[in-house]
XYZ file of N, CA and C in Angstrom:
375
model
N 0.826 -1.185 0.000
C 0.000 0.000 0.000
C 0.870 1.248 0.000
N 0.255 2.350 -0.372
C 0.946 3.628 -0.407
C 1.215 4.080 1.024
N 2.462 4.470 1.281
C 2.832 4.771 2.658
C 4.014 5.729 2.713
N 3.983 6.638 3.703
C 5.100 7.498 4.053
C 5.357 7.351 5.543
N 6.616 7.186 5.913
C 6.979 7.000 7.310
C 8.092 7.973 7.666
N 7.790 8.915 8.565
C 8.774 9.894 9.014
C 9.575 9.353 10.191
N 10.784 9.870 10.323
C 11.612 9.555 11.470
C 12.604 10.688 11.688
N 13.247 10.696 12.852
C 14.307 11.641 13.124
C 13.963 12.762 14.078
N 12.715 12.860 14.485
C 12.334 13.898 15.419
C 12.885 13.645 16.810
N 12.784 14.654 17.650
C 13.261 14.540 19.007
C 13.364 15.890 19.670
N 14.027 15.901 20.814
C 14.249 17.115 21.592
C 15.618 17.687 21.268
N 15.663 18.987 21.002
C 16.915 19.639 20.648
C 16.950 21.032 21.259
N 18.147 21.492 21.589
C 18.337 22.833 22.127
C 18.158 23.886 21.038
N 17.716 25.084 21.401
C 17.722 26.167 20.419
C 19.110 26.338 19.803
N 19.136 26.534 18.501
C 20.388 26.610 17.775
C 20.918 25.280 17.301
N 20.308 24.203 17.727
C 20.745 22.877 17.340
C 20.206 22.448 15.992
N 20.482 21.194 15.653
C 20.121 20.653 14.350
C 19.475 19.286 14.484
N 18.618 18.973 13.536
C 18.035 17.651 13.383
C 17.873 17.361 11.903
N 17.924 16.087 11.554
C 17.650 15.657 10.197
C 16.471 14.704 10.207
N 15.398 15.103 9.542
C 14.221 14.263 9.412
C 14.300 13.457 8.126
N 13.781 12.242 8.176
C 13.709 11.384 7.009
C 12.272 10.945 6.789
N 11.921 10.712 5.544
C 10.606 10.197 5.194
C 10.787 9.136 4.131
N 10.481 7.905 4.479
C 10.628 6.776 3.569
C 9.303 6.480 2.888
N 9.334 6.386 1.570
C 8.133 6.170 0.772
C 8.075 4.746 0.253
N 6.864 4.241 0.097
C 6.666 2.931 -0.500
C 5.282 2.867 -1.129
N 5.120 1.975 -2.094
C 3.823 1.723 -2.688
C 3.454 2.613 -3.859
N 4.360 3.486 -4.286
C 4.110 4.317 -5.460
C 5.433 4.706 -6.097
N 5.346 5.281 -7.290
C 6.549 5.652 -8.028
C 7.085 6.970 -7.477
N 7.904 6.849 -6.466
C 8.385 8.000 -5.710
C 9.018 9.061 -6.606
N 9.819 8.635 -7.562
C 10.580 9.574 -8.386
C 9.702 10.446 -9.279
N 8.423 10.106 -9.427
C 7.522 10.860 -10.293
C 6.855 12.043 -9.596
N 7.035 12.175 -8.295
C 6.254 13.139 -7.532
C 7.119 14.134 -6.783
N 6.643 15.370 -6.765
C 7.179 16.330 -5.813
C 6.840 15.863 -4.399
N 7.694 16.214 -3.457
C 7.475 15.851 -2.067
C 7.482 17.104 -1.202
N 6.659 17.077 -0.165
C 6.487 18.222 0.715
C 6.731 17.840 2.162
N 7.240 18.795 2.920
C 7.240 18.721 4.376
C 6.296 19.788 4.919
N 5.385 19.372 5.774
C 4.505 20.257 6.505
C 4.799 20.145 7.993
N 4.310 21.131 8.744
C 4.375 21.023 10.189
C 3.116 21.608 10.804
N 2.806 21.144 11.997
C 1.654 21.645 12.725
C 1.957 21.671 14.212
N 1.836 22.859 14.793
C 1.999 23.040 16.222
C 0.622 23.057 16.882
N 0.543 22.720 18.168
C -0.750 22.751 18.863
C -1.412 24.118 18.750
N -2.690 24.111 18.385
C -3.438 25.341 18.258
C -3.157 26.146 17.011
N -2.331 25.637 16.128
C -1.990 26.338 14.903
C -2.362 25.509 13.689
N -2.527 26.186 12.580
C -2.859 25.531 11.332
C -1.627 24.855 10.745
N -1.854 23.766 10.051
C -0.780 23.112 9.328
C -0.180 24.062 8.299
N 1.132 24.081 8.201
C 1.789 24.953 7.243
C 2.804 24.178 6.413
N 2.934 24.595 5.180
C 3.934 24.021 4.295
C 5.300 24.589 4.648
N 6.248 23.716 4.895
C 7.597 24.113 5.277
C 8.540 24.121 4.084
N 8.508 23.053 3.293
C 9.439 22.914 2.186
C 8.871 21.985 1.138
N 9.281 22.198 -0.087
C 8.844 21.384 -1.206
C 10.029 21.121 -2.118
N 10.079 19.913 -2.676
C 11.105 19.574 -3.649
C 10.439 18.898 -4.832
N 10.818 19.297 -6.034
C 10.243 18.716 -7.229
C 10.824 17.334 -7.477
N 10.216 16.629 -8.420
C 10.640 15.261 -8.698
C 12.048 15.195 -9.270
N 12.435 16.209 -10.035
C 13.755 16.224 -10.649
C 13.987 15.056 -11.579
N 12.956 14.711 -12.345
C 13.021 13.508 -13.159
C 14.119 13.564 -14.222
N 14.351 14.745 -14.785
C 15.331 14.854 -15.860
C 16.371 15.947 -15.659
N 15.987 17.044 -15.022
C 16.868 18.207 -14.927
C 17.305 18.521 -13.501
N 17.069 17.631 -12.589
C 17.401 17.885 -11.204
C 16.263 18.550 -10.465
N 16.257 18.393 -9.171
C 15.184 18.920 -8.339
C 15.378 20.402 -8.047
N 14.272 21.103 -7.901
C 14.275 22.452 -7.376
C 13.518 22.458 -6.060
N 13.769 23.474 -5.245
C 13.208 23.518 -3.902
C 12.546 24.852 -3.623
N 11.601 24.833 -2.689
C 10.949 26.027 -2.187
C 10.782 25.895 -0.684
N 10.847 27.035 0.007
C 10.784 27.050 1.463
C 9.867 28.143 1.959
N 9.242 27.883 3.090
C 8.539 28.942 3.796
C 9.543 29.996 4.251
N 9.108 31.248 4.265
C 9.998 32.325 4.697
C 10.546 32.095 6.101
N 9.759 31.468 6.947
C 10.157 31.274 8.327
C 11.330 30.312 8.495
N 11.592 29.480 7.494
C 12.666 28.503 7.600
C 13.746 28.691 6.550
N 13.546 29.597 5.626
C 14.502 29.812 4.549
C 15.874 30.171 5.106
N 16.887 29.510 4.596
C 18.239 29.722 5.074
C 18.633 28.840 6.230
N 17.666 28.174 6.837
C 17.942 27.298 7.972
C 17.656 25.831 7.668
N 16.646 25.573 6.846
C 16.242 24.201 6.516
C 16.623 23.884 5.082
N 16.944 22.627 4.829
C 17.250 22.156 3.491
C 16.504 20.860 3.218
N 15.710 20.853 2.150
C 15.023 19.637 1.731
C 15.832 18.978 0.617
N 15.889 17.661 0.642
C 16.588 16.915 -0.389
C 15.901 15.567 -0.574
N 16.278 14.868 -1.631
C 15.679 13.559 -1.860
C 16.690 12.612 -2.469
N 16.463 11.336 -2.245
C 17.253 10.277 -2.842
C 16.259 9.329 -3.488
N 16.110 9.441 -4.797
C 15.100 8.641 -5.483
C 15.422 7.150 -5.452
N 16.701 6.810 -5.449
C 17.076 5.407 -5.366
C 16.644 4.799 -4.039
N 16.733 5.584 -2.977
C 16.318 5.119 -1.659
C 14.856 5.426 -1.366
N 14.199 6.145 -2.256
C 12.794 6.545 -2.080
C 12.589 7.238 -0.742
N 13.456 8.202 -0.492
C 13.455 8.922 0.771
C 13.610 10.417 0.528
N 12.850 11.211 1.271
C 13.010 12.653 1.276
C 13.480 13.067 2.664
N 14.366 14.073 2.711
C 14.976 14.509 3.949
C 14.665 15.969 4.219
N 14.703 16.337 5.474
C 14.657 17.734 5.866
C 15.759 17.976 6.889
N 16.814 18.648 6.456
C 17.898 19.030 7.348
C 17.534 20.354 8.000
N 17.455 20.353 9.308
C 17.013 21.504 10.071
C 18.174 22.004 10.932
N 18.554 23.255 10.735
C 19.631 23.859 11.504
C 19.146 25.148 12.140
N 19.942 25.658 13.074
C 19.616 26.898 13.774
C 18.176 26.877 14.275
N 17.816 25.789 14.904
C 16.432 25.592 15.319
C 16.018 26.579 16.395
N 14.767 27.003 16.307
C 14.175 27.957 17.224
C 13.006 27.308 17.952
N 12.655 27.808 19.138
C 11.491 27.251 19.835
C 10.229 27.251 18.983
N 10.053 28.246 18.138
C 8.870 28.298 17.293
C 8.858 27.250 16.187
N 9.952 26.514 16.018
C 9.963 25.385 15.100
C 9.333 24.139 15.710
N 9.024 24.175 16.987
C 8.421 23.033 17.653
C 7.084 22.691 17.007
N 6.948 21.454 16.552
C 5.745 21.020 15.851
C 5.871 19.541 15.524
N 4.761 18.964 15.100
C 4.797 17.664 14.451
C 5.046 17.902 12.969
N 6.040 17.230 12.444
C 6.418 17.383 11.047
C 5.923 16.190 10.244
N 5.274 16.490 9.122
C 4.685 15.476 8.256
C 5.262 15.578 6.854
N 5.534 14.448 6.231
C 5.823 14.491 4.807
C 4.567 14.140 4.027
N 4.527 14.601 2.789
C 3.321 14.532 1.986
C 3.669 14.363 0.513
N 2.863 13.553 -0.160
C 2.891 13.465 -1.613
C 1.489 13.763 -2.109
N 1.365 14.738 -3.005
C 0.063 15.241 -3.420
C -0.478 14.482 -4.619
N -1.725 14.003 -4.489
C -2.471 13.371 -5.579
C -1.670 12.288 -6.290
N -1.246 11.327 -5.514
C -0.552 10.169 -6.058
C -1.548 9.313 -6.836
N -1.160 8.918 -8.039
C -2.011 8.073 -8.869
C -1.942 6.645 -8.369
N -3.093 6.104 -8.048
C -3.208 4.728 -7.587
C -4.262 4.032 -8.431
N -3.873 2.974 -9.115
C -4.807 2.279 -9.983
C -5.187 3.111 -11.188
N -6.366 2.860 -11.703
C -6.791 3.455 -12.961
C -7.420 4.839 -12.825
N -8.112 5.087 -11.727
C -8.848 6.339 -11.592
C -8.873 6.879 -10.167
N -7.842 6.603 -9.413
C -7.774 7.079 -8.044
C -6.600 8.030 -7.859
N -6.830 9.068 -7.064
C -5.787 10.012 -6.692
C -5.768 10.107 -5.180
N -4.628 9.845 -4.605
C -4.516 9.713 -3.165
C -3.596 10.781 -2.585
N -4.111 11.513 -1.601
C -3.284 12.441 -0.837
C -2.587 11.626 0.242
N -1.284 11.527 0.145
C -0.520 10.619 0.989
C 0.191 11.400 2.087
N -0.021 10.986 3.320
C 0.583 11.606 4.487
C 1.230 10.563 5.368
N 2.362 10.921 5.948
C 2.890 10.144 7.043
C 2.150 10.463 8.322
N 2.452 9.735 9.367
C 1.792 9.996 10.648
C 2.519 11.025 11.490
N 3.664 11.479 11.057
C 4.344 12.598 11.675
C 5.446 12.199 12.632
N 6.368 13.134 12.841
C 7.415 12.978 13.835
C 7.544 14.296 14.600
N 7.634 14.203 15.910
C 7.610 15.388 16.763
C 8.998 15.976 16.922
N 9.091 17.277 16.668
C 10.309 18.041 16.914
C 10.024 19.037 18.026
N 10.806 18.965 19.090
C 10.659 19.883 20.211
C 11.964 20.647 20.395
N 11.887 21.964 20.291
C 13.058 22.828 20.445
C 12.894 23.586 21.757
N 13.722 23.259 22.716
C 13.578 23.827 24.048
C 14.899 23.766 24.794
N 15.124 24.765 25.629
C 16.299 24.771 26.486
C 16.017 24.137 27.845
């Protein structure tokens, strides 16, 4: 079945770093852009970073202004994994982080919004 599994979250000091991973299975990973979202308690889910499929010309990336210059999204199509390298972490980065693949084609006439179950990042001194 189509699945995304995040890992790498944890507790980190302000200014520290974490690397999140998201392993994909059950679909043609290399054909899809991949996204990282986050959601803090009482706040709306927000898009953090996006990376294109890079099928022929290499991937391009986009970031939320709040994380630009601090976070880096990357992917390894051979490993079917997308990463989020997080540096210079701030308390306001505390959230559950989710990876996402938008409208994955499944079967003949199905489009599936694919989400992992999330990994918690807590930035605190």
